[in-house]
mmCIF file of C-alpha atoms in Angstrom:
data_model
loop_
_atom_site.group_PDB
_atom_site.id
_atom_site.type_symbol
_atom_site.label_atom_id
_atom_site.label_comp_id
_atom_site.label_asym_id
_atom_site.label_seq_id
_atom_site.Cartn_x
_atom_site.Cartn_y
_atom_site.Cartn_z
ATOM 1 C CA MET A 1 -17.267 44.798 -30.183
ATOM 2 C CA HIS A 2 -13.654 43.996 -29.833
ATOM 3 C CA LEU A 3 -10.151 45.337 -30.173
ATOM 4 C CA ASP A 4 -8.575 43.988 -33.338
ATOM 5 C CA SER A 5 -5.518 41.837 -32.894
ATOM 6 C CA ASP A 6 -3.418 44.062 -35.116
ATOM 7 C CA VAL A 7 -4.349 47.321 -33.426
ATOM 8 C CA THR A 8 -1.513 49.233 -31.784
ATOM 9 C CA TRP A 9 -2.323 51.833 -29.135
ATOM 10 C CA ARG A 10 0.187 54.620 -28.748
ATOM 11 C CA ARG A 11 0.836 56.745 -25.702
ATOM 12 C CA ARG A 12 -1.595 59.566 -26.265
ATOM 13 C CA SER A 13 -4.886 60.926 -25.066
ATOM 14 C CA LEU A 14 -7.846 59.635 -27.014
ATOM 15 C CA THR A 15 -9.937 62.696 -26.250
ATOM 16 C CA THR A 16 -9.155 66.309 -26.920
ATOM 17 C CA ARG A 17 -10.927 67.919 -24.008
ATOM 18 C CA ALA A 18 -12.418 67.129 -20.634
ATOM 19 C CA LEU A 19 -16.058 66.193 -20.619
ATOM 20 C CA PRO A 20 -18.455 68.153 -18.398
ATOM 21 C CA TRP A 21 -19.956 65.014 -16.925
ATOM 22 C CA GLY A 22 -16.723 63.759 -15.382
ATOM 23 C CA LEU A 23 -15.563 60.880 -17.541
ATOM 24 C CA GLN A 24 -11.792 60.741 -17.722
ATOM 25 C CA ALA A 25 -9.672 60.365 -20.826
ATOM 26 C CA VAL A 26 -7.502 57.273 -20.901
ATOM 27 C CA HIS A 27 -3.790 57.230 -21.754
ATOM 28 C CA ALA A 28 -2.928 53.819 -23.162
ATOM 29 C CA ARG A 29 0.419 52.264 -23.756
ATOM 30 C CA LYS A 30 1.344 50.139 -26.712
ATOM 31 C CA PHE A 31 0.176 46.545 -26.554
ATOM 32 C CA LYS A 32 -0.629 43.724 -28.897
ATOM 33 C CA SER A 33 -3.470 41.313 -28.360
ATOM 34 C CA LYS A 34 -2.852 37.634 -29.019
ATOM 35 C CA ARG A 35 -6.353 37.146 -30.416
ATOM 36 C CA PRO A 36 -9.389 39.201 -31.431
ATOM 37 C CA ARG A 37 -11.241 40.308 -28.325
ATOM 38 C CA SER A 38 -14.878 39.653 -27.635
ATOM 39 C CA ASN A 39 -17.152 42.604 -27.027
ATOM 40 C CA SER A 40 -17.391 41.502 -23.386
ATOM 41 C CA ASP A 41 -13.707 40.727 -22.860
ATOM 42 C CA SER A 42 -11.903 42.563 -20.103
ATOM 43 C CA PHE A 43 -8.302 43.672 -20.376
ATOM 44 C CA GLN A 44 -5.982 40.952 -19.128
ATOM 45 C CA GLU A 45 -2.923 40.975 -16.853
ATOM 46 C CA GLU A 46 -0.724 41.807 -19.828
ATOM 47 C CA ASP A 47 -2.563 45.108 -20.130
ATOM 48 C CA LEU A 48 -2.387 45.794 -16.396
ATOM 49 C CA ARG A 49 1.383 45.528 -16.481
ATOM 50 C CA GLN A 50 1.469 48.091 -19.268
ATOM 51 C CA GLY A 51 -0.408 50.894 -17.586
ATOM 52 C CA PHE A 52 -4.055 49.960 -17.117
ATOM 53 C CA GLN A 53 -5.119 49.793 -13.494
ATOM 54 C CA TRP A 54 -8.663 48.624 -12.830
ATOM 55 C CA ARG A 55 -10.189 49.105 -9.398
ATOM 56 C CA LYS A 56 -12.907 46.717 -8.343
ATOM 57 C CA SER A 57 -13.602 48.914 -5.342
ATOM 58 C CA LEU A 58 -14.936 51.701 -7.572
ATOM 59 C CA PRO A 59 -18.705 52.142 -7.342
ATOM 60 C CA PHE A 60 -21.332 51.716 -10.007
ATOM 61 C CA GLY A 61 -23.341 54.831 -10.776
ATOM 62 C CA ALA A 62 -20.283 57.123 -10.677
ATOM 63 C CA ALA A 63 -18.736 58.923 -13.642
ATOM 64 C CA SER A 64 -15.265 58.295 -12.219
ATOM 65 C CA SER A 65 -15.774 54.568 -12.752
ATOM 66 C CA TYR A 66 -15.543 54.923 -16.537
ATOM 67 C CA LEU A 67 -12.896 56.181 -18.939
ATOM 68 C CA ASN A 68 -13.858 57.881 -22.178
ATOM 69 C CA LEU A 69 -12.070 56.652 -25.315
ATOM 70 C CA GLU A 70 -13.701 58.308 -28.288
ATOM 71 C CA LYS A 71 -16.905 59.780 -29.619
ATOM 72 C CA LEU A 72 -18.929 57.310 -31.675
ATOM 73 C CA GLY A 73 -21.897 59.361 -32.771
ATOM 74 C CA GLU A 74 -24.472 61.981 -31.937
ATOM 75 C CA GLY A 75 -28.251 61.940 -32.132
ATOM 76 C CA SER A 76 -31.057 64.382 -31.504
ATOM 77 C CA TYR A 77 -30.881 64.124 -27.730
ATOM 78 C CA ALA A 78 -27.807 62.035 -26.913
ATOM 79 C CA THR A 79 -24.124 61.592 -27.720
ATOM 80 C CA VAL A 80 -22.544 58.136 -27.639
ATOM 81 C CA TYR A 81 -18.943 57.476 -26.601
ATOM 82 C CA LYS A 82 -16.811 54.381 -26.519
ATOM 83 C CA GLY A 83 -15.428 53.830 -23.037
ATOM 84 C CA ILE A 84 -13.862 51.405 -20.591
ATOM 85 C CA SER A 85 -15.046 50.419 -17.141
ATOM 86 C CA ARG A 86 -12.400 51.177 -14.523
ATOM 87 C CA ILE A 87 -14.053 48.521 -12.365
ATOM 88 C CA ASN A 88 -13.246 45.536 -14.560
ATOM 89 C CA GLY A 89 -11.790 46.772 -17.861
ATOM 90 C CA GLN A 90 -14.762 45.899 -20.043
ATOM 91 C CA LEU A 91 -15.470 48.039 -23.073
ATOM 92 C CA VAL A 92 -18.724 49.960 -22.754
ATOM 93 C CA ALA A 93 -20.843 52.375 -24.763
ATOM 94 C CA LEU A 94 -21.691 55.592 -22.922
ATOM 95 C CA LYS A 95 -24.916 57.236 -24.039
ATOM 96 C CA VAL A 96 -24.805 60.764 -22.636
ATOM 97 C CA ILE A 97 -28.036 62.752 -22.482
ATOM 98 C CA SER A 98 -27.825 66.455 -21.713
ATOM 99 C CA MET A 99 -30.593 67.644 -19.431
ATOM 100 C CA ASN A 100 -32.486 70.843 -19.991
ATOM 101 C CA ALA A 101 -32.452 73.018 -16.871
ATOM 102 C CA GLU A 102 -36.188 73.664 -17.145
ATOM 103 C CA GLU A 103 -37.456 70.320 -18.409
ATOM 104 C CA GLY A 104 -35.099 67.988 -16.550
ATOM 105 C CA VAL A 105 -34.621 64.392 -17.687
ATOM 106 C CA PRO A 106 -36.180 63.675 -21.103
ATOM 107 C CA PHE A 107 -39.197 61.426 -20.804
ATOM 108 C CA THR A 108 -37.845 59.152 -23.543
ATOM 109 C CA ALA A 109 -34.734 58.517 -21.443
ATOM 110 C CA ILE A 110 -36.747 57.571 -18.365
ATOM 111 C CA ARG A 111 -38.908 55.296 -20.479
ATOM 112 C CA GLU A 112 -35.897 53.620 -22.081
ATOM 113 C CA ALA A 113 -34.226 52.983 -18.725
ATOM 114 C CA SER A 114 -37.403 51.721 -17.112
ATOM 115 C CA LEU A 115 -38.054 49.233 -19.899
ATOM 116 C CA LEU A 116 -34.469 48.049 -20.315
ATOM 117 C CA LYS A 117 -33.996 47.307 -16.629
ATOM 118 C CA GLY A 118 -36.634 44.592 -16.933
ATOM 119 C CA LEU A 119 -35.414 43.072 -20.207
ATOM 120 C CA LYS A 120 -32.827 40.303 -19.857
ATOM 121 C CA HIS A 121 -32.162 38.608 -23.171
ATOM 122 C CA ALA A 122 -29.121 37.717 -25.262
ATOM 123 C CA ASN A 123 -30.579 39.552 -28.270
ATOM 124 C CA ILE A 124 -31.227 42.805 -26.418
ATOM 125 C CA VAL A 125 -28.440 45.243 -25.637
ATOM 126 C CA LEU A 126 -27.505 45.093 -21.954
ATOM 127 C CA LEU A 127 -27.775 48.203 -19.781
ATOM 128 C CA HIS A 128 -24.987 47.941 -17.192
ATOM 129 C CA ASP A 129 -25.245 51.189 -15.279
ATOM 130 C CA ILE A 130 -26.810 54.652 -15.019
ATOM 131 C CA ILE A 131 -24.937 57.810 -14.045
ATOM 132 C CA HIS A 132 -27.143 60.714 -13.003
ATOM 133 C CA THR A 133 -25.684 64.195 -12.445
ATOM 134 C CA LYS A 134 -27.172 67.681 -12.506
ATOM 135 C CA GLU A 135 -26.075 68.248 -16.094
ATOM 136 C CA THR A 136 -26.358 64.830 -17.715
ATOM 137 C CA LEU A 137 -27.829 61.378 -17.600
ATOM 138 C CA THR A 138 -25.495 58.632 -18.854
ATOM 139 C CA PHE A 139 -26.522 55.107 -19.770
ATOM 140 C CA VAL A 140 -23.685 52.576 -19.705
ATOM 141 C CA PHE A 141 -24.344 49.830 -22.241
ATOM 142 C CA GLU A 142 -22.360 46.814 -23.324
ATOM 143 C CA TYR A 143 -20.158 47.775 -26.257
ATOM 144 C CA VAL A 144 -21.060 46.073 -29.528
ATOM 145 C CA HIS A 145 -18.873 46.095 -32.623
ATOM 146 C CA THR A 146 -21.145 47.634 -35.266
ATOM 147 C CA ASP A 147 -24.764 47.895 -36.381
ATOM 148 C CA LEU A 148 -26.627 46.194 -39.205
ATOM 149 C CA ALA A 149 -26.686 49.334 -41.357
ATOM 150 C CA GLN A 150 -22.891 49.624 -41.277
ATOM 151 C CA TYR A 151 -22.490 45.898 -41.773
ATOM 152 C CA MET A 152 -24.695 45.936 -44.874
ATOM 153 C CA SER A 153 -22.889 48.977 -46.266
ATOM 154 C CA GLN A 154 -19.678 46.928 -46.222
ATOM 155 C CA HIS A 155 -21.352 44.231 -48.311
ATOM 156 C CA PRO A 156 -23.196 45.925 -51.182
ATOM 157 C CA GLY A 157 -25.455 43.645 -53.142
ATOM 158 C CA GLY A 158 -26.898 41.901 -50.117
ATOM 159 C CA LEU A 159 -25.691 39.533 -47.420
ATOM 160 C CA HIS A 160 -25.001 35.858 -47.795
ATOM 161 C CA PRO A 161 -28.237 33.843 -47.300
ATOM 162 C CA HIS A 162 -26.771 31.933 -44.335
ATOM 163 C CA ASN A 163 -26.109 35.142 -42.438
ATOM 164 C CA VAL A 164 -29.490 36.603 -43.334
ATOM 165 C CA ARG A 165 -31.072 33.536 -41.768
ATOM 166 C CA LEU A 166 -28.995 33.776 -38.603
ATOM 167 C CA PHE A 167 -29.548 37.518 -38.179
ATOM 168 C CA MET A 168 -33.273 37.148 -38.831
ATOM 169 C CA PHE A 169 -33.589 34.327 -36.317
ATOM 170 C CA GLN A 170 -31.964 36.476 -33.652
ATOM 171 C CA LEU A 171 -34.081 39.515 -34.516
ATOM 172 C CA LEU A 172 -37.277 37.502 -34.218
ATOM 173 C CA ARG A 173 -36.011 35.881 -31.038
ATOM 174 C CA GLY A 174 -35.508 39.298 -29.467
ATOM 175 C CA LEU A 175 -38.896 40.516 -30.691
ATOM 176 C CA ALA A 176 -40.687 37.412 -29.418
ATOM 177 C CA TYR A 177 -39.176 38.063 -26.001
ATOM 178 C CA ILE A 178 -40.096 41.744 -25.714
ATOM 179 C CA HIS A 179 -43.579 41.126 -27.110
ATOM 180 C CA HIS A 180 -44.068 38.400 -24.499
ATOM 181 C CA GLN A 181 -43.043 41.029 -21.934
ATOM 182 C CA HIS A 182 -45.714 43.341 -23.409
ATOM 183 C CA VAL A 183 -43.160 45.772 -24.817
ATOM 184 C CA LEU A 184 -43.184 47.271 -28.318
ATOM 185 C CA HIS A 185 -39.908 48.531 -29.775
ATOM 186 C CA ARG A 186 -41.602 50.916 -32.256
ATOM 187 C CA ASP A 187 -38.404 51.987 -34.022
ATOM 188 C CA LEU A 188 -36.954 48.986 -35.811
ATOM 189 C CA LYS A 189 -34.370 49.872 -38.448
ATOM 190 C CA PRO A 190 -30.889 48.556 -39.313
ATOM 191 C CA GLN A 191 -29.213 51.328 -37.293
ATOM 192 C CA ASN A 192 -30.927 50.048 -34.143
ATOM 193 C CA LEU A 193 -29.762 46.453 -34.564
ATOM 194 C CA LEU A 194 -26.262 45.954 -33.189
ATOM 195 C CA ILE A 195 -23.943 43.241 -34.530
ATOM 196 C CA SER A 196 -21.054 41.853 -32.490
ATOM 197 C CA HIS A 197 -17.927 40.446 -34.094
ATOM 198 C CA LEU A 198 -19.274 36.996 -33.218
ATOM 199 C CA GLY A 199 -22.381 37.634 -35.287
ATOM 200 C CA GLU A 200 -24.692 38.255 -32.329
ATOM 201 C CA LEU A 201 -27.582 40.583 -33.142
ATOM 202 C CA LYS A 202 -28.971 42.797 -30.376
ATOM 203 C CA LEU A 203 -31.967 45.114 -30.354
ATOM 204 C CA ALA A 204 -30.986 48.595 -29.206
ATOM 205 C CA ASP A 205 -32.344 52.124 -28.804
ATOM 206 C CA PHE A 206 -35.558 51.691 -26.859
ATOM 207 C CA GLY A 207 -36.193 55.444 -26.722
ATOM 208 C CA LEU A 208 -39.491 55.078 -28.593
ATOM 209 C CA ALA A 209 -40.413 51.753 -27.015
ATOM 210 C CA ARG A 210 -43.327 51.481 -24.664
ATOM 211 C CA ALA A 211 -45.240 48.957 -22.664
ATOM 212 C CA LYS A 212 -48.417 47.732 -24.311
ATOM 213 C CA SER A 213 -51.313 49.076 -22.302
ATOM 214 C CA ILE A 214 -55.017 49.755 -22.502
ATOM 215 C CA PRO A 215 -56.375 51.876 -24.019
ATOM 216 C CA SER A 216 -54.105 51.510 -27.045
ATOM 217 C CA GLN A 217 -55.813 54.551 -28.598
ATOM 218 C CA THR A 218 -53.332 56.674 -26.652
ATOM 219 C CA TYR A 219 -50.527 55.480 -28.933
ATOM 220 C CA SER A 220 -49.097 57.814 -31.549
ATOM 221 C CA SER A 221 -49.024 57.054 -35.271
ATOM 222 C CA GLU A 222 -45.740 58.998 -35.513
ATOM 223 C CA VAL A 223 -43.523 56.051 -34.672
ATOM 224 C CA VAL A 224 -40.907 54.143 -36.641
ATOM 225 C CA THR A 225 -38.610 55.679 -39.243
ATOM 226 C CA LEU A 226 -40.650 56.307 -42.404
ATOM 227 C CA TRP A 227 -39.102 53.548 -44.534
ATOM 228 C CA TYR A 228 -39.936 50.911 -41.921
ATOM 229 C CA ARG A 229 -43.325 52.270 -40.866
ATOM 230 C CA PRO A 230 -46.261 49.938 -41.615
ATOM 231 C CA PRO A 231 -49.172 51.099 -43.769
ATOM 232 C CA ASP A 232 -51.573 51.140 -40.812
ATOM 233 C CA ALA A 233 -49.375 53.675 -38.992
ATOM 234 C CA LEU A 234 -48.893 55.668 -42.216
ATOM 235 C CA LEU A 235 -52.663 55.788 -42.617
ATOM 236 C CA GLY A 236 -52.950 57.310 -39.154
ATOM 237 C CA ALA A 237 -53.980 54.304 -37.072
ATOM 238 C CA THR A 238 -53.345 54.728 -33.357
ATOM 239 C CA GLU A 239 -54.521 51.244 -32.405
ATOM 240 C CA TYR A 240 -51.652 48.837 -32.890
ATOM 241 C CA SER A 241 -49.758 46.105 -31.167
ATOM 242 C CA SER A 242 -46.775 43.873 -31.897
ATOM 243 C CA GLU A 243 -47.721 43.821 -35.596
ATOM 244 C CA LEU A 244 -46.050 47.229 -35.825
ATOM 245 C CA ASP A 245 -42.640 45.682 -35.115
ATOM 246 C CA ILE A 246 -43.286 42.705 -37.387
ATOM 247 C CA TRP A 247 -43.667 44.967 -40.433
ATOM 248 C CA GLY A 248 -40.358 46.681 -39.708
ATOM 249 C CA ALA A 249 -38.647 43.323 -39.239
ATOM 250 C CA GLY A 250 -40.064 42.138 -42.567
ATOM 251 C CA CYS A 251 -38.654 45.202 -44.325
ATOM 252 C CA ILE A 252 -35.238 44.567 -42.776
ATOM 253 C CA PHE A 253 -35.458 40.886 -43.757
ATOM 254 C CA ILE A 254 -35.736 41.634 -47.469
ATOM 255 C CA GLU A 255 -33.260 44.533 -47.226
ATOM 256 C CA MET A 256 -30.593 42.104 -46.017
ATOM 257 C CA PHE A 257 -31.129 40.040 -49.172
ATOM 258 C CA GLN A 258 -31.413 42.973 -51.565
ATOM 259 C CA GLY A 259 -28.744 45.236 -50.121
ATOM 260 C CA GLN A 260 -31.052 48.251 -50.269
ATOM 261 C CA PRO A 261 -34.207 49.473 -48.498
ATOM 262 C CA LEU A 262 -37.546 48.057 -49.567
ATOM 263 C CA PHE A 263 -39.641 51.196 -49.657
ATOM 264 C CA PRO A 264 -37.244 54.180 -49.751
ATOM 265 C CA GLY A 265 -39.621 57.133 -49.663
ATOM 266 C CA VAL A 266 -38.353 60.685 -49.320
ATOM 267 C CA SER A 267 -40.203 62.499 -46.566
ATOM 268 C CA ASN A 268 -43.794 62.288 -47.683
ATOM 269 C CA ILE A 269 -46.265 59.839 -46.153
ATOM 270 C CA LEU A 270 -48.304 59.729 -49.358
ATOM 271 C CA GLU A 271 -45.232 58.772 -51.403
ATOM 272 C CA GLN A 272 -44.330 56.117 -48.851
ATOM 273 C CA LEU A 273 -47.803 54.595 -49.081
ATOM 274 C CA GLU A 274 -47.704 54.589 -52.878
ATOM 275 C CA LYS A 275 -44.409 52.671 -52.838
ATOM 276 C CA ILE A 276 -46.061 50.063 -50.628
ATOM 277 C CA TRP A 277 -49.213 49.909 -52.771
ATOM 278 C CA GLU A 278 -47.083 49.298 -55.883
ATOM 279 C CA VAL A 279 -46.055 45.977 -54.340
ATOM 280 C CA LEU A 280 -48.967 44.957 -52.112
ATOM 281 C CA GLY A 281 -51.763 46.604 -54.063
ATOM 282 C CA VAL A 282 -54.236 49.165 -52.722
ATOM 283 C CA PRO A 283 -56.223 47.752 -49.786
ATOM 284 C CA THR A 284 -59.994 47.594 -49.874
ATOM 285 C CA GLU A 285 -62.614 46.927 -47.234
ATOM 286 C CA ASP A 286 -62.593 43.315 -48.414
ATOM 287 C CA THR A 287 -58.854 42.845 -47.877
ATOM 288 C CA TRP A 288 -58.536 45.215 -44.901
ATOM 289 C CA PRO A 289 -61.725 45.770 -42.893
ATOM 290 C CA GLY A 290 -61.951 49.370 -41.674
ATOM 291 C CA VAL A 291 -59.162 50.747 -43.869
ATOM 292 C CA SER A 292 -61.372 53.376 -45.495
ATOM 293 C CA LYS A 293 -62.071 54.910 -42.082
ATOM 294 C CA LEU A 294 -58.421 55.612 -41.286
ATOM 295 C CA PRO A 295 -57.503 59.339 -41.285
ATOM 296 C CA ASN A 296 -55.036 59.280 -44.189
ATOM 297 C CA TYR A 297 -56.959 56.947 -46.478
ATOM 298 C CA ASN A 298 -57.476 58.393 -49.951
ATOM 299 C CA PRO A 299 -60.201 56.881 -52.179
ATOM 300 C CA GLU A 300 -58.526 58.480 -55.223
ATOM 301 C CA TRP A 301 -55.684 55.941 -55.047
ATOM 302 C CA PHE A 302 -57.620 53.735 -57.446
ATOM 303 C CA PRO A 303 -56.620 52.281 -59.775
ATOM 304 C CA LEU A 304 -53.108 51.191 -58.903
ATOM 305 C CA PRO A 305 -51.218 47.993 -59.751
ATOM 306 C CA LYS A 306 -52.533 44.755 -58.321
ATOM 307 C CA PRO A 307 -50.528 42.859 -55.687
ATOM 308 C CA GLN A 308 -47.298 41.318 -56.929
ATOM 309 C CA SER A 309 -45.244 38.379 -55.796
ATOM 310 C CA LEU A 310 -42.476 39.599 -53.501
ATOM 311 C CA GLN A 311 -39.954 37.465 -55.350
ATOM 312 C CA ASN A 312 -40.888 39.134 -58.646
ATOM 313 C CA VAL A 313 -40.090 42.529 -57.138
ATOM 314 C CA PHE A 314 -37.211 41.482 -54.884
ATOM 315 C CA ASN A 315 -35.481 38.789 -56.923
ATOM 316 C CA ARG A 316 -32.803 37.905 -54.368
ATOM 317 C CA LEU A 317 -35.398 36.370 -52.070
ATOM 318 C CA GLY A 318 -34.979 33.345 -54.318
ATOM 319 C CA ARG A 319 -31.547 32.767 -52.795
ATOM 320 C CA ALA A 320 -33.108 31.033 -49.796
ATOM 321 C CA PRO A 321 -36.009 28.558 -49.911
ATOM 322 C CA GLU A 322 -39.063 29.631 -47.916
ATOM 323 C CA ALA A 323 -37.780 33.213 -47.540
ATOM 324 C CA GLU A 324 -40.490 34.706 -49.733
ATOM 325 C CA ASP A 325 -43.257 32.933 -47.836
ATOM 326 C CA LEU A 326 -42.022 34.185 -44.469
ATOM 327 C CA ALA A 327 -41.526 37.727 -45.773
ATOM 328 C CA SER A 328 -45.022 37.773 -47.268
ATOM 329 C CA GLN A 329 -46.506 36.722 -43.920
ATOM 330 C CA MET A 330 -44.699 39.584 -42.188
ATOM 331 C CA LEU A 331 -45.587 42.229 -44.775
ATOM 332 C CA LYS A 332 -49.365 41.946 -44.767
ATOM 333 C CA GLY A 333 -51.209 45.235 -45.159
ATOM 334 C CA PHE A 334 -53.946 44.292 -42.699
ATOM 335 C CA PRO A 335 -52.116 44.211 -39.341
ATOM 336 C CA ARG A 336 -54.032 41.262 -37.899
ATOM 337 C CA ASP A 337 -52.943 39.091 -40.824
ATOM 338 C CA ARG A 338 -49.247 39.461 -39.963
ATOM 339 C CA VAL A 339 -47.464 36.525 -38.409
ATOM 340 C CA SER A 340 -46.256 36.939 -34.820
ATOM 341 C CA ALA A 341 -42.567 36.788 -33.946
ATOM 342 C CA GLN A 342 -43.069 33.521 -32.076
ATOM 343 C CA GLU A 343 -44.893 31.982 -35.033
ATOM 344 C CA ALA A 344 -42.205 33.213 -37.432
ATOM 345 C CA LEU A 345 -39.489 31.466 -35.413
ATOM 346 C CA VAL A 346 -40.987 28.055 -36.242
ATOM 347 C CA HIS A 347 -41.454 28.835 -39.934
ATOM 348 C CA ASN A 348 -39.903 26.335 -42.352
ATOM 349 C CA TYR A 349 -37.370 28.981 -43.346
ATOM 350 C CA PHE A 350 -35.539 28.254 -40.080
ATOM 351 C CA SER A 351 -35.837 24.452 -40.286
ATOM 352 C CA VAL A 352 -32.195 24.097 -41.398
ATOM 353 C CA LEU A 353 -30.963 25.580 -38.114
ATOM 354 C CA PRO A 354 -30.061 23.134 -35.323
ATOM 355 C CA ALA A 355 -32.873 22.263 -32.942
ATOM 356 C CA GLN A 356 -30.798 23.486 -29.983
ATOM 357 C CA LEU A 357 -31.229 27.079 -31.136
ATOM 358 C CA HIS A 358 -34.962 26.902 -30.513
ATOM 359 C CA GLN A 359 -34.386 25.636 -26.976
ATOM 360 C CA LEU A 360 -31.901 28.219 -25.741
ATOM 361 C CA PRO A 361 -32.712 30.095 -22.517
ATOM 362 C CA ASP A 362 -33.461 33.790 -22.984
ATOM 363 C CA VAL A 363 -30.075 34.897 -21.695
ATOM 364 C CA ALA A 364 -28.133 32.415 -23.848
ATOM 365 C CA SER A 365 -26.664 33.609 -27.123
ATOM 366 C CA PRO A 366 -26.906 31.427 -30.249
ATOM 367 C CA LYS A 367 -23.108 31.433 -29.937
ATOM 368 C CA ALA A 368 -23.199 30.051 -26.385
ATOM 369 C CA GLY A 369 -23.173 26.270 -26.623
ATOM 370 C CA LYS A 370 -20.091 24.564 -28.023
ATOM 371 C CA ASN A 371 -22.055 22.413 -30.461
ATOM 372 C CA ILE A 372 -24.120 25.340 -31.674
ATOM 373 C CA LEU A 373 -21.074 27.556 -31.874
ATOM 374 C CA SER A 374 -19.274 24.958 -33.961
ATOM 375 C CA PHE A 375 -22.237 24.617 -36.310
ATOM 376 C CA HIS A 376 -22.497 28.307 -36.983
ATOM 377 C CA GLN A 377 -18.808 28.964 -37.263
ATOM 378 C CA THR A 378 -18.360 26.283 -39.896
ATOM 379 C CA GLN A 379 -21.632 26.451 -41.783
ATOM 380 C CA VAL A 380 -22.600 30.094 -41.525
ATOM 381 C CA TYR A 381 -19.749 32.488 -40.925
ATOM 382 C CA GLN A 382 -17.027 30.586 -42.734
ATOM 383 C CA SER A 383 -19.280 30.153 -45.731
ATOM 384 C CA GLU A 384 -19.896 33.882 -45.897
ATOM 385 C CA GLU A 385 -16.233 34.642 -45.382
ATOM 386 C CA GLU A 386 -15.435 32.341 -48.294
ATOM 387 C CA ALA A 387 -18.108 33.945 -50.460
ATOM 388 C CA TRP A 388 -17.678 37.589 -49.536
ATOM 389 C CA GLY A 389 -14.359 37.849 -47.665
ATOM 390 C CA LEU A 390 -15.919 39.084 -44.450
ATOM 391 C CA GLN A 391 -13.342 38.195 -41.844
ATOM 392 C CA ASP A 392 -11.220 41.307 -42.264
ATOM 393 C CA GLU A 393 -14.307 43.532 -42.597
ATOM 394 C CA LEU A 394 -15.784 42.113 -39.399
ATOM 395 C CA LYS A 395 -12.731 43.374 -37.582
ATOM 396 C CA ASN A 396 -12.531 46.739 -39.533
ATOM 397 C CA LYS A 397 -45.527 49.341 -18.088
ATOM 398 C CA ARG A 398 -45.778 52.573 -17.584
ATOM 399 C CA ILE A 399 -43.053 54.737 -16.202
ATOM 400 C CA ASP A 400 -43.434 54.647 -12.440
ATOM 401 C CA ASP A 401 -39.838 54.200 -11.372
ATOM 402 C CA THR A 402 -37.475 56.941 -10.397
ATOM 403 C CA LEU A 403 -33.983 56.978 -11.897
ATOM 404 C CA GLU A 404 -32.563 55.990 -8.545
ATOM 405 C CA SER A 405 -34.685 52.869 -8.235
ATOM 406 C CA ILE A 406 -34.024 51.941 -11.862
ATOM 407 C CA SER A 407 -30.302 52.302 -11.272
ATOM 408 C CA GLN A 408 -30.455 50.174 -8.118
ATOM 409 C CA ASP A 409 -32.311 47.443 -9.982
ATOM 410 C CA ILE A 410 -29.728 47.460 -12.768
ATOM 411 C CA HIS A 411 -26.840 47.248 -10.300
ATOM 412 C CA ALA A 412 -28.494 44.360 -8.480
ATOM 413 C CA HIS A 413 -28.993 42.432 -11.719
ATOM 414 C CA HIS A 414 -25.697 43.209 -13.417
ATOM 415 C CA TYR A 415 -23.074 43.596 -10.704
ATOM 416 C CA GLY A 416 -22.162 39.939 -10.912
ATOM 417 C CA SER A 417 -21.931 39.914 -14.704
ATOM 418 C CA MET A 418 -19.767 43.036 -14.717
ATOM 419 C CA GLU A 419 -17.407 41.447 -12.184
ATOM 420 C CA ARG A 420 -16.813 38.436 -14.429
#
């Protein structure tokens, strides 16, 4: 996320009331940036002269170290604010979780923090800090410009094929990493994929994520937003692995081309399954061994349409060679038939990308190297800007750790990066 070059800040408070958890409102003076800022940029000396005073002596883990700018959104158990670190001036996202006096810290929050502290990858949102008070638990994340859902809403009719390819490569890269770390995301949807102004995609919201463990029968089938939930989970299966995330990624893949969700059910599992069967066909014991034994299987589904070609149903897949083949490998009804994230990364669909992208270290962004950056700026983002006019719109394991130890681990890993 960045501050647009034409934005003018006026002398005023950006919040209307004090927050109970101690974050301070910032009063900013007018300034003009010479260039669009990166999501990780800190405020420069020009800003310091005009009223911003950052203090490197301030501690991590303290509410006083961050300034609240504005409320970004609110979920079922957390509110997210845009903020600034008083330590180094970096923009941050503050995810504030109110704690119930009787129940204490929500288990999902502990799980998210425990998993994120061990995940270090350019395509996974970075957790900088944790602030723990009696009333709230605050996660301090890197601030990223927008999410894929908002990005797609700005471009009705589907994204340019070049950008679909780049976003999909980064999504699979992030998934391959977490699956290698034995972590399942379990809630893939466009709202949980953050997009920076540089086109970096980052997996976010690990509240439903969990470490893969044995026995897997302890898993719940009530995971993943309905539209992105695979048929095995809809049928009540509680034995699943990384194939759960692959289905969701496949749905998002085609949605980026089409500009609308693949299987937009209402709120009924049966309706959601029927939308899937209309495309894939009803599974049988021959095509999906054991399907008839799943709790929600209904033998009265017969007869329904036979499987169809994805390109016949989703015609915009034809915009990119090999896209249909990759999507069909990700959207297999029988979970074990689905391609893995690592296998998908070497699919022919990605053969037009430079070889360097496949050799990047985990912590390196596809925008990191100068040669790679040049390739993507000229052949991906400029081509979409020319086609769709995007430049202006891009502006517009188990839980064993205590919160204290998680926080200490995060500070040890990230203190250096926050100082830069």
